[in-house]
PDB file of C-alpha atoms in Angstrom:
ATOM      1  CA  UNK A  15     117.976 299.287 -20.240  1.00 47.00           C
ATOM      2  CA  UNK A  16     117.681 296.900 -23.080  1.00 52.00           C
ATOM      3  CA  UNK A  17     115.273 294.062 -22.772  1.00 53.00           C
ATOM      4  CA  UNK A  18     116.170 290.388 -23.204  1.00 52.00           C
ATOM      5  CA  UNK A  19     116.597 289.369 -26.901  1.00 53.00           C
ATOM      6  CA  UNK A  20     113.486 287.881 -28.400  1.00 50.00           C
ATOM      7  CA  UNK A  21     113.928 284.233 -29.288  1.00 52.00           C
ATOM      8  CA  UNK A  22     112.511 283.002 -32.571  1.00 51.00           C
ATOM      9  CA  UNK A  23     109.695 280.491 -31.847  1.00 48.00           C
ATOM     10  CA  UNK A  24     110.198 276.998 -33.053  1.00 49.00           C
ATOM     11  CA  UNK A  25     107.490 275.697 -35.294  1.00 45.00           C
ATOM     12  CA  UNK A  26     105.988 272.398 -34.418  1.00 48.00           C
ATOM     13  CA  UNK A  27     103.345 271.079 -36.755  1.00 46.00           C
ATOM     14  CA  UNK A  28     100.249 269.219 -35.732  1.00 45.00           C
ATOM     15  CA  UNK A  29      99.524 265.721 -36.756  1.00 47.00           C
ATOM     16  CA  UNK A  30     101.471 262.665 -35.555  1.00 45.00           C
ATOM     17  CA  UNK A  31     103.598 264.841 -33.215  1.00 49.00           C
ATOM     18  CA  UNK A  32     100.381 265.849 -31.373  1.00 49.00           C
ATOM     19  CA  UNK A  33     101.651 269.300 -30.819  1.00 50.00           C
ATOM     20  CA  UNK A  34     100.095 272.602 -31.863  1.00 48.00           C
ATOM     21  CA  UNK A  35     101.955 275.832 -32.544  1.00 44.00           C
ATOM     22  CA  UNK A  36     100.367 279.087 -31.266  1.00 49.00           C
ATOM     23  CA  UNK A  37     101.991 282.321 -32.413  1.00 49.00           C
ATOM     24  CA  UNK A  38     102.128 285.029 -29.718  1.00 55.00           C
ATOM     25  CA  UNK A  39     103.153 288.635 -30.173  1.00 53.00           C
ATOM     26  CA  UNK A  40     106.483 289.580 -28.598  1.00 55.00           C
ATOM     27  CA  UNK A  41     106.357 291.713 -25.443  1.00 53.00           C
ATOM     28  CA  UNK A  42     108.050 295.066 -25.796  1.00 54.00           C
ATOM     29  CA  UNK A  43     110.913 295.929 -23.515  1.00 54.00           C
ATOM     30  CA  UNK A  44     109.795 297.743 -20.332  1.00 56.00           C
ATOM     31  CA  UNK A  45     106.116 297.122 -21.038  1.00 52.00           C
ATOM     32  CA  UNK A  46     104.109 295.925 -18.012  1.00 54.00           C
ATOM     33  CA  UNK A  47     103.137 292.322 -18.022  1.00 51.00           C
ATOM     34  CA  UNK A  48      99.501 291.729 -18.552  1.00 49.00           C
ATOM     35  CA  UNK A  49      97.683 289.403 -16.253  1.00 50.00           C
ATOM     36  CA  UNK A  50      96.487 286.446 -18.290  1.00 49.00           C
ATOM     37  CA  UNK A  51      93.825 284.056 -17.236  1.00 52.00           C
ATOM     38  CA  UNK A  52      95.198 280.598 -16.680  1.00 56.00           C
ATOM     39  CA  UNK A  53      94.804 278.380 -19.585  1.00 57.00           C
ATOM     40  CA  UNK A  54      92.428 275.451 -19.146  1.00 58.00           C
ATOM     41  CA  UNK A  55      94.197 272.214 -18.438  1.00 57.00           C
ATOM     42  CA  UNK A  56      94.429 270.065 -21.551  1.00 57.00           C
ATOM     43  CA  UNK A  57      92.303 267.009 -21.691  1.00 52.00           C
ATOM     44  CA  UNK A  58      94.166 263.850 -20.683  1.00 52.00           C
ATOM     45  CA  UNK A  59      95.367 261.860 -23.711  1.00 52.00           C
ATOM     46  CA  UNK A  60      95.371 258.229 -23.584  1.00 52.00           C
ATOM     47  CA  UNK A  61      98.909 256.892 -23.878  1.00 54.00           C
ATOM     48  CA  UNK A  62      99.064 253.708 -25.878  1.00 46.00           C
ATOM     49  CA  UNK A  63     101.330 251.015 -24.450  1.00 58.00           C
ATOM     50  CA  UNK A  64     103.215 248.172 -25.996  1.00 78.00           C
ATOM     51  CA  UNK A  65     105.032 247.959 -29.347  1.00 81.00           C
ATOM     52  CA  UNK A  66     101.903 248.586 -31.485  1.00 82.00           C
ATOM     53  CA  UNK A  67     101.264 251.803 -29.535  1.00 81.00           C
ATOM     54  CA  UNK A  68     104.719 253.285 -29.932  1.00 83.00           C
ATOM     55  CA  UNK A  69     106.491 255.109 -32.807  1.00 86.00           C
ATOM     56  CA  UNK A  70     108.766 252.087 -33.232  1.00 88.00           C
ATOM     57  CA  UNK A  71     106.016 250.562 -35.349  1.00 91.00           C
ATOM     58  CA  UNK A  72     106.751 253.116 -38.134  1.00 92.00           C
ATOM     59  CA  UNK A  73     110.540 252.409 -37.972  1.00 92.00           C
ATOM     60  CA  UNK A  74     109.912 248.630 -38.155  1.00 93.00           C
ATOM     61  CA  UNK A  75     107.419 249.084 -41.016  1.00 94.00           C
ATOM     62  CA  UNK A  76     109.851 251.093 -43.082  1.00 94.00           C
ATOM     63  CA  UNK A  77     112.618 248.540 -42.403  1.00 93.00           C
ATOM     64  CA  UNK A  78     110.285 245.783 -43.600  1.00 94.00           C
ATOM     65  CA  UNK A  79     109.568 247.644 -46.802  1.00 93.00           C
ATOM     66  CA  UNK A  80     113.282 248.065 -47.471  1.00 93.00           C
ATOM     67  CA  UNK A  81     113.852 244.381 -46.666  1.00 93.00           C
ATOM     68  CA  UNK A  82     111.128 243.326 -49.196  1.00 91.00           C
ATOM     69  CA  UNK A  83     112.572 245.618 -51.791  1.00 90.00           C
ATOM     70  CA  UNK A  84     116.068 244.144 -51.367  1.00 91.00           C
ATOM     71  CA  UNK A  85     114.682 240.572 -51.485  1.00 90.00           C
ATOM     72  CA  UNK A  86     113.245 241.243 -54.982  1.00 86.00           C
ATOM     73  CA  UNK A  87     116.808 241.759 -56.254  1.00 86.00           C
ATOM     74  CA  UNK A  88     118.048 238.390 -55.094  1.00 85.00           C
ATOM     75  CA  UNK A  89     117.737 235.852 -57.958  1.00 82.00           C
ATOM     76  CA  UNK A  90     117.596 232.938 -55.470  1.00 84.00           C
ATOM     77  CA  UNK A  91     114.389 234.452 -53.992  1.00 85.00           C
ATOM     78  CA  UNK A  92     112.729 235.008 -57.350  1.00 81.00           C
ATOM     79  CA  UNK A  93     110.086 232.316 -56.836  1.00 84.00           C
ATOM     80  CA  UNK A  94     108.884 234.275 -53.741  1.00 87.00           C
ATOM     81  CA  UNK A  95     108.535 237.665 -55.402  1.00 85.00           C
ATOM     82  CA  UNK A  96     104.803 237.552 -55.163  1.00 87.00           C
ATOM     83  CA  UNK A  97     105.148 236.746 -51.383  1.00 91.00           C
ATOM     84  CA  UNK A  98     107.331 239.731 -50.676  1.00 91.00           C
ATOM     85  CA  UNK A  99     105.010 242.133 -52.586  1.00 88.00           C
ATOM     86  CA  UNK A 100     101.982 240.823 -50.721  1.00 90.00           C
ATOM     87  CA  UNK A 101     103.841 241.084 -47.419  1.00 93.00           C
ATOM     88  CA  UNK A 102     104.669 244.791 -47.977  1.00 91.00           C
ATOM     89  CA  UNK A 103     101.116 245.781 -48.843  1.00 92.00           C
ATOM     90  CA  UNK A 104      99.425 243.381 -46.479  1.00 93.00           C
ATOM     91  CA  UNK A 105     101.349 244.648 -43.470  1.00 94.00           C
ATOM     92  CA  UNK A 106     100.162 248.129 -44.155  1.00 93.00           C
ATOM     93  CA  UNK A 107      96.561 246.927 -44.121  1.00 92.00           C
ATOM     94  CA  UNK A 108      97.048 244.679 -41.063  1.00 93.00           C
ATOM     95  CA  UNK A 109      98.375 247.652 -39.038  1.00 92.00           C
ATOM     96  CA  UNK A 110      95.063 249.330 -39.425  1.00 88.00           C
ATOM     97  CA  UNK A 111      93.713 246.766 -36.920  1.00 87.00           C
ATOM     98  CA  UNK A 112      96.858 246.134 -34.883  1.00 90.00           C
ATOM     99  CA  UNK A 113      97.995 249.718 -34.102  1.00 89.00           C
ATOM    100  CA  UNK A 114      96.599 250.978 -30.847  1.00 81.00           C
ATOM    101  CA  UNK A 115      95.722 254.481 -29.847  1.00 77.00           C
ATOM    102  CA  UNK A 116      93.056 257.184 -30.151  1.00 78.00           C
ATOM    103  CA  UNK A 117      91.509 257.222 -33.579  1.00 75.00           C
ATOM    104  CA  UNK A 118      91.722 260.614 -35.203  1.00 74.00           C
ATOM    105  CA  UNK A 119      89.494 261.708 -38.051  1.00 76.00           C
ATOM    106  CA  UNK A 120      91.947 262.709 -40.797  1.00 77.00           C
ATOM    107  CA  UNK A 121      90.652 265.591 -43.096  1.00 83.00           C
ATOM    108  CA  UNK A 122      91.714 263.604 -46.149  1.00 83.00           C
ATOM    109  CA  UNK A 123      89.531 260.612 -45.345  1.00 83.00           C
ATOM    110  CA  UNK A 124      86.390 261.618 -47.491  1.00 86.00           C
ATOM    111  CA  UNK A 125      88.661 262.110 -50.482  1.00 88.00           C
ATOM    112  CA  UNK A 126      90.487 258.785 -49.997  1.00 85.00           C
ATOM    113  CA  UNK A 127      87.239 256.910 -49.550  1.00 84.00           C
ATOM    114  CA  UNK A 128      85.957 258.431 -52.775  1.00 88.00           C
ATOM    115  CA  UNK A 129      89.132 257.419 -54.477  1.00 86.00           C
ATOM    116  CA  UNK A 130      88.684 253.866 -53.348  1.00 84.00           C
ATOM    117  CA  UNK A 131      85.107 254.052 -54.623  1.00 85.00           C
ATOM    118  CA  UNK A 132      86.297 255.142 -58.097  1.00 87.00           C
ATOM    119  CA  UNK A 133      88.870 252.349 -58.113  1.00 86.00           C
ATOM    120  CA  UNK A 134      86.002 249.838 -57.293  1.00 86.00           C
ATOM    121  CA  UNK A 135      84.517 250.643 -60.695  1.00 85.00           C
ATOM    122  CA  UNK A 136      87.135 248.227 -62.047  1.00 82.00           C
ATOM    123  CA  UNK A 137      84.722 245.427 -61.018  1.00 84.00           C
ATOM    124  CA  UNK A 138      82.488 246.628 -63.856  1.00 84.00           C
ATOM    125  CA  UNK A 139      85.127 247.447 -66.426  1.00 80.00           C
ATOM    126  CA  UNK A 140      85.012 245.039 -69.396  1.00 81.00           C
ATOM    127  CA  UNK A 141      88.826 244.916 -69.575  1.00 80.00           C
ATOM    128  CA  UNK A 142      89.116 243.515 -66.040  1.00 80.00           C
ATOM    129  CA  UNK A 143      90.187 239.871 -66.219  1.00 81.00           C
ATOM    130  CA  UNK A 144      88.469 238.754 -62.975  1.00 83.00           C
ATOM    131  CA  UNK A 145      86.850 239.974 -59.805  1.00 84.00           C
ATOM    132  CA  UNK A 146      89.951 238.916 -57.871  1.00 85.00           C
ATOM    133  CA  UNK A 147      92.117 241.177 -59.878  1.00 83.00           C
ATOM    134  CA  UNK A 148      89.776 244.143 -59.252  1.00 85.00           C
ATOM    135  CA  UNK A 149      89.773 243.410 -55.541  1.00 87.00           C
ATOM    136  CA  UNK A 150      93.553 243.171 -55.533  1.00 86.00           C
ATOM    137  CA  UNK A 151      93.767 246.649 -57.178  1.00 86.00           C
ATOM    138  CA  UNK A 152      91.439 248.118 -54.489  1.00 88.00           C
ATOM    139  CA  UNK A 153      93.513 246.516 -51.771  1.00 88.00           C
ATOM    140  CA  UNK A 154      96.781 247.860 -53.195  1.00 89.00           C
ATOM    141  CA  UNK A 155      95.386 251.396 -53.359  1.00 88.00           C
ATOM    142  CA  UNK A 156      94.017 251.175 -49.824  1.00 89.00           C
ATOM    143  CA  UNK A 157      97.318 249.875 -48.523  1.00 91.00           C
ATOM    144  CA  UNK A 158      99.195 252.841 -50.023  1.00 90.00           C
ATOM    145  CA  UNK A 159      97.356 255.408 -47.970  1.00 88.00           C
ATOM    146  CA  UNK A 160      96.598 253.200 -44.919  1.00 89.00           C
ATOM    147  CA  UNK A 161      99.643 254.643 -42.962  1.00 90.00           C
ATOM    148  CA  UNK A 162      97.910 258.004 -43.051  1.00 87.00           C
ATOM    149  CA  UNK A 163      95.289 256.581 -40.626  1.00 87.00           C
ATOM    150  CA  UNK A 164      97.187 254.138 -38.396  1.00 89.00           C
ATOM    151  CA  UNK A 165     100.346 256.319 -38.049  1.00 88.00           C
ATOM    152  CA  UNK A 166      98.257 259.191 -36.766  1.00 85.00           C
ATOM    153  CA  UNK A 167      97.259 257.083 -33.778  1.00 86.00           C
ATOM    154  CA  UNK A 168     100.906 256.828 -32.532  1.00 86.00           C
ATOM    155  CA  UNK A 169     102.825 259.346 -30.462  1.00 83.00           C
ATOM    156  CA  UNK A 170     105.907 259.995 -32.480  1.00 84.00           C
ATOM    157  CA  UNK A 171     108.369 262.284 -30.661  1.00 85.00           C
ATOM    158  CA  UNK A 172     111.288 264.146 -32.227  1.00 86.00           C
ATOM    159  CA  UNK A 173     113.712 261.269 -31.592  1.00 87.00           C
ATOM    160  CA  UNK A 174     111.601 258.674 -33.444  1.00 89.00           C
ATOM    161  CA  UNK A 175     110.909 261.117 -36.254  1.00 90.00           C
ATOM    162  CA  UNK A 176     114.639 261.812 -36.583  1.00 88.00           C
ATOM    163  CA  UNK A 177     115.285 258.028 -36.870  1.00 90.00           C
ATOM    164  CA  UNK A 178     112.584 257.770 -39.638  1.00 92.00           C
ATOM    165  CA  UNK A 179     114.107 260.643 -41.650  1.00 92.00           C
ATOM    166  CA  UNK A 180     117.655 259.248 -41.193  1.00 92.00           C
ATOM    167  CA  UNK A 181     116.500 255.734 -42.219  1.00 93.00           C
ATOM    168  CA  UNK A 182     114.873 257.008 -45.376  1.00 94.00           C
ATOM    169  CA  UNK A 183     117.885 259.068 -46.274  1.00 95.00           C
ATOM    170  CA  UNK A 184     120.410 256.242 -45.838  1.00 95.00           C
ATOM    171  CA  UNK A 185     118.402 253.763 -47.963  1.00 95.00           C
ATOM    172  CA  UNK A 186     117.820 256.321 -50.817  1.00 95.00           C
ATOM    173  CA  UNK A 187     121.457 257.438 -50.591  1.00 96.00           C
ATOM    174  CA  UNK A 188     122.508 253.723 -50.903  1.00 95.00           C
ATOM    175  CA  UNK A 189     120.229 253.281 -53.953  1.00 94.00           C
ATOM    176  CA  UNK A 190     121.711 256.422 -55.554  1.00 95.00           C
ATOM    177  CA  UNK A 191     125.221 255.217 -54.828  1.00 95.00           C
ATOM    178  CA  UNK A 192     124.612 251.739 -56.425  1.00 94.00           C
ATOM    179  CA  UNK A 193     123.105 253.587 -59.367  1.00 93.00           C
ATOM    180  CA  UNK A 194     126.431 255.455 -59.952  1.00 94.00           C
ATOM    181  CA  UNK A 195     128.393 252.272 -59.619  1.00 93.00           C
ATOM    182  CA  UNK A 196     126.269 250.514 -62.174  1.00 91.00           C
ATOM    183  CA  UNK A 197     127.319 253.091 -64.791  1.00 91.00           C
ATOM    184  CA  UNK A 198     130.974 253.242 -64.004  1.00 89.00           C
ATOM    185  CA  UNK A 199     131.317 249.428 -63.493  1.00 89.00           C
ATOM    186  CA  UNK A 200     128.970 247.897 -66.105  1.00 85.00           C
ATOM    187  CA  UNK A 201     127.619 244.452 -65.215  1.00 80.00           C
ATOM    188  CA  UNK A 202     129.194 244.301 -61.740  1.00 83.00           C
ATOM    189  CA  UNK A 203     126.424 245.781 -59.634  1.00 85.00           C
ATOM    190  CA  UNK A 204     123.530 245.182 -62.168  1.00 83.00           C
ATOM    191  CA  UNK A 205     120.457 243.468 -60.630  1.00 83.00           C
ATOM    192  CA  UNK A 206     118.170 241.199 -62.627  1.00 79.00           C
ATOM    193  CA  UNK A 207     115.910 243.151 -64.972  1.00 81.00           C
ATOM    194  CA  UNK A 208     112.253 243.162 -64.309  1.00 79.00           C
ATOM    195  CA  UNK A 209     110.386 240.472 -66.347  1.00 78.00           C
ATOM    196  CA  UNK A 210     107.826 243.008 -67.401  1.00 80.00           C
ATOM    197  CA  UNK A 211     110.445 245.274 -68.906  1.00 83.00           C
ATOM    198  CA  UNK A 212     112.149 242.351 -70.670  1.00 80.00           C
ATOM    199  CA  UNK A 213     108.873 241.455 -72.259  1.00 81.00           C
ATOM    200  CA  UNK A 214     108.608 244.799 -74.030  1.00 83.00           C
ATOM    201  CA  UNK A 215     110.957 243.816 -76.827  1.00 82.00           C
ATOM    202  CA  UNK A 216     114.546 244.604 -77.993  1.00 82.00           C
ATOM    203  CA  UNK A 217     113.651 248.002 -79.234  1.00 84.00           C
ATOM    204  CA  UNK A 218     112.170 249.236 -76.066  1.00 85.00           C
ATOM    205  CA  UNK A 219     115.088 247.879 -74.072  1.00 85.00           C
ATOM    206  CA  UNK A 220     117.603 249.734 -76.291  1.00 86.00           C
ATOM    207  CA  UNK A 221     115.626 252.962 -75.559  1.00 86.00           C
ATOM    208  CA  UNK A 222     116.481 252.534 -71.853  1.00 87.00           C
ATOM    209  CA  UNK A 223     120.175 252.277 -72.473  1.00 85.00           C
ATOM    210  CA  UNK A 224     122.880 254.847 -73.253  1.00 85.00           C
ATOM    211  CA  UNK A 225     126.496 254.656 -74.351  1.00 84.00           C
ATOM    212  CA  UNK A 226     129.167 255.564 -71.897  1.00 82.00           C
ATOM    213  CA  UNK A 227     132.492 257.331 -72.669  1.00 80.00           C
ATOM    214  CA  UNK A 228     134.173 253.941 -72.922  1.00 79.00           C
ATOM    215  CA  UNK A 229     131.827 252.793 -75.652  1.00 80.00           C
ATOM    216  CA  UNK A 230     129.800 250.313 -73.454  1.00 82.00           C
ATOM    217  CA  UNK A 231     126.003 250.399 -73.537  1.00 86.00           C
ATOM    218  CA  UNK A 232     124.456 250.266 -70.100  1.00 87.00           C
ATOM    219  CA  UNK A 233     120.959 250.613 -68.715  1.00 88.00           C
ATOM    220  CA  UNK A 234     119.913 253.837 -66.956  1.00 91.00           C
ATOM    221  CA  UNK A 235     120.980 253.336 -63.276  1.00 92.00           C
ATOM    222  CA  UNK A 236     118.503 250.982 -61.499  1.00 92.00           C
ATOM    223  CA  UNK A 237     119.886 251.556 -58.015  1.00 91.00           C
ATOM    224  CA  UNK A 238     118.234 249.078 -55.582  1.00 91.00           C
ATOM    225  CA  UNK A 239     115.359 248.424 -57.991  1.00 89.00           C
ATOM    226  CA  UNK A 240     114.843 246.224 -61.024  1.00 85.00           C
ATOM    227  CA  UNK A 241     113.735 249.049 -63.304  1.00 88.00           C
ATOM    228  CA  UNK A 242     116.036 251.134 -65.614  1.00 90.00           C
ATOM    229  CA  UNK A 243     116.112 254.671 -64.305  1.00 90.00           C
ATOM    230  CA  UNK A 244     114.769 253.467 -60.925  1.00 91.00           C
ATOM    231  CA  UNK A 245     117.743 255.088 -59.117  1.00 93.00           C
ATOM    232  CA  UNK A 246     116.233 258.478 -59.911  1.00 94.00           C
ATOM    233  CA  UNK A 247     113.778 258.053 -57.030  1.00 94.00           C
ATOM    234  CA  UNK A 248     116.550 257.324 -54.562  1.00 94.00           C
ATOM    235  CA  UNK A 249     118.611 260.229 -55.993  1.00 95.00           C
ATOM    236  CA  UNK A 250     115.697 262.648 -55.503  1.00 96.00           C
ATOM    237  CA  UNK A 251     115.158 261.683 -51.865  1.00 96.00           C
ATOM    238  CA  UNK A 252     118.883 261.604 -51.193  1.00 95.00           C
ATOM    239  CA  UNK A 253     119.140 265.225 -52.197  1.00 95.00           C
ATOM    240  CA  UNK A 254     115.833 266.436 -50.646  1.00 95.00           C
ATOM    241  CA  UNK A 255     116.351 264.616 -47.222  1.00 95.00           C
ATOM    242  CA  UNK A 256     120.028 265.370 -47.339  1.00 94.00           C
ATOM    243  CA  UNK A 257     119.201 269.109 -47.596  1.00 93.00           C
ATOM    244  CA  UNK A 258     116.872 268.803 -44.671  1.00 91.00           C
ATOM    245  CA  UNK A 259     119.601 267.150 -42.513  1.00 91.00           C
ATOM    246  CA  UNK A 260     122.092 269.733 -43.554  1.00 91.00           C
ATOM    247  CA  UNK A 261     119.859 272.578 -42.446  1.00 88.00           C
ATOM    248  CA  UNK A 262     118.815 270.938 -39.192  1.00 85.00           C
ATOM    249  CA  UNK A 263     120.591 271.045 -35.813  1.00 77.00           C
ATOM    250  CA  UNK A 264     122.129 267.617 -36.123  1.00 75.00           C
ATOM    251  CA  UNK A 265     125.502 266.299 -35.207  1.00 79.00           C
ATOM    252  CA  UNK A 266     128.633 267.008 -37.334  1.00 83.00           C
ATOM    253  CA  UNK A 267     128.804 263.461 -38.774  1.00 88.00           C
ATOM    254  CA  UNK A 268     125.149 263.659 -39.961  1.00 87.00           C
ATOM    255  CA  UNK A 269     125.844 266.880 -41.771  1.00 88.00           C
ATOM    256  CA  UNK A 270     128.990 265.483 -43.422  1.00 90.00           C
ATOM    257  CA  UNK A 271     126.949 262.451 -44.447  1.00 92.00           C
ATOM    258  CA  UNK A 272     124.202 264.678 -45.803  1.00 93.00           C
ATOM    259  CA  UNK A 273     126.711 266.521 -47.993  1.00 93.00           C
ATOM    260  CA  UNK A 274     127.970 263.267 -49.427  1.00 94.00           C
ATOM    261  CA  UNK A 275     124.360 262.032 -50.016  1.00 94.00           C
ATOM    262  CA  UNK A 276     123.532 265.258 -51.779  1.00 95.00           C
ATOM    263  CA  UNK A 277     126.542 264.945 -54.111  1.00 94.00           C
ATOM    264  CA  UNK A 278     125.852 261.290 -54.931  1.00 96.00           C
ATOM    265  CA  UNK A 279     122.200 262.069 -55.486  1.00 95.00           C
ATOM    266  CA  UNK A 280     122.906 264.828 -57.991  1.00 95.00           C
ATOM    267  CA  UNK A 281     125.321 262.576 -59.962  1.00 95.00           C
ATOM    268  CA  UNK A 282     122.906 259.709 -60.003  1.00 94.00           C
ATOM    269  CA  UNK A 283     119.989 261.938 -61.050  1.00 94.00           C
ATOM    270  CA  UNK A 284     122.037 263.245 -63.943  1.00 93.00           C
ATOM    271  CA  UNK A 285     122.969 259.718 -65.054  1.00 92.00           C
ATOM    272  CA  UNK A 286     119.377 258.535 -64.828  1.00 91.00           C
ATOM    273  CA  UNK A 287     118.169 261.072 -67.388  1.00 88.00           C
ATOM    274  CA  UNK A 288     114.646 261.258 -65.756  1.00 90.00           C
ATOM    275  CA  UNK A 289     113.531 264.759 -66.414  1.00 91.00           C
ATOM    276  CA  UNK A 290     110.403 264.565 -64.259  1.00 93.00           C
ATOM    277  CA  UNK A 291     112.423 263.793 -61.203  1.00 93.00           C
ATOM    278  CA  UNK A 292     114.874 266.542 -61.923  1.00 93.00           C
ATOM    279  CA  UNK A 293     112.204 269.112 -62.440  1.00 95.00           C
ATOM    280  CA  UNK A 294     110.372 268.079 -59.226  1.00 95.00           C
ATOM    281  CA  UNK A 295     113.586 268.321 -57.256  1.00 94.00           C
ATOM    282  CA  UNK A 296     114.237 271.847 -58.657  1.00 94.00           C
ATOM    283  CA  UNK A 297     110.774 272.909 -57.544  1.00 96.00           C
ATOM    284  CA  UNK A 298     111.339 271.529 -54.024  1.00 94.00           C
ATOM    285  CA  UNK A 299     114.768 273.279 -53.771  1.00 94.00           C
ATOM    286  CA  UNK A 300     113.234 276.547 -54.864  1.00 94.00           C
ATOM    287  CA  UNK A 301     110.429 276.243 -52.332  1.00 95.00           C
ATOM    288  CA  UNK A 302     112.884 275.463 -49.604  1.00 93.00           C
ATOM    289  CA  UNK A 303     115.053 278.383 -50.488  1.00 93.00           C
ATOM    290  CA  UNK A 304     112.059 280.632 -50.573  1.00 95.00           C
ATOM    291  CA  UNK A 305     111.040 279.545 -47.033  1.00 93.00           C
ATOM    292  CA  UNK A 306     114.593 280.255 -45.761  1.00 92.00           C
ATOM    293  CA  UNK A 307     114.550 283.693 -47.410  1.00 93.00           C
ATOM    294  CA  UNK A 308     111.211 284.666 -45.903  1.00 93.00           C
ATOM    295  CA  UNK A 309     112.351 283.515 -42.484  1.00 91.00           C
ATOM    296  CA  UNK A 310     115.436 285.622 -42.755  1.00 90.00           C
ATOM    297  CA  UNK A 311     117.830 282.669 -42.382  1.00 90.00           C
ATOM    298  CA  UNK A 312     120.166 283.821 -45.165  1.00 90.00           C
ATOM    299  CA  UNK A 313     123.225 281.952 -43.806  1.00 91.00           C
ATOM    300  CA  UNK A 314     121.418 278.591 -44.109  1.00 90.00           C
ATOM    301  CA  UNK A 315     120.234 279.639 -47.592  1.00 90.00           C
ATOM    302  CA  UNK A 316     123.795 280.367 -48.580  1.00 92.00           C
ATOM    303  CA  UNK A 317     124.904 276.957 -47.253  1.00 90.00           C
ATOM    304  CA  UNK A 318     122.183 275.144 -49.137  1.00 89.00           C
ATOM    305  CA  UNK A 319     122.973 277.010 -52.331  1.00 89.00           C
ATOM    306  CA  UNK A 320     126.660 276.220 -52.006  1.00 90.00           C
ATOM    307  CA  UNK A 321     126.109 272.516 -51.454  1.00 89.00           C
ATOM    308  CA  UNK A 322     123.172 271.901 -53.904  1.00 86.00           C
ATOM    309  CA  UNK A 323     123.955 274.547 -56.452  1.00 72.00           C
TER     310      UNK A 323
END
């Protein structure tokens, strides 16, 4: 008599999901079951309450970042550009104090603190204009990796995590789509160019342009940024996250949307002419394909190769 088919275990990583995967050897068919000692009861975990103790904080924070990015593209709000930039970085630092939950000692903490210490040497650099500028640089660097600490206090389940991935995918796909439209409809979807880029001179600006088949000179796709070639970032994540959604057990409409995002991302990445993003994406796709091959999921590997390749 054949035993029940062995089900492949689902991997669940540690970290913000607060789950640990333990690999167990499969039990052979017909083998007597071994008496195992009952596992000790896990220690009770304090469940944070309220908005600042739930995974919705991450969704709201990402939405705030996207809103600040879009506000930078509106010319009527150009006098408030500094306010929106401070709001994005300042919110990340403020959540260090506002987010509730059990504090976890992240293994990267010593390295990040050392990085902040190295950045603090700007106070003694002769080229630093003022102490305020050096302090702002330290604050910006700290705000970048601050979510590594406050997000680990939250209990993020699979539903919230899926929303986060979908939100990131949709925004980056929108940026890649706008980048493609900026090339095929010159001047119609073009945002205001960054003042820093404009100050580099005419020769530098021409190096960021290319000539289309119709003879018009256009900037490399900006997407939802104010930098020529900025759509490459959105294109990169549209392909990467779209591939993850394509291979996951999501609904049909999400898979169809992921195929469209992958296609738009590849076209936008080609038009941006940013080789670093293209090479990085190639490495990520090869790594994803290698994992699928080792896991024996050849059908998913074939689907990924057919869509991306």
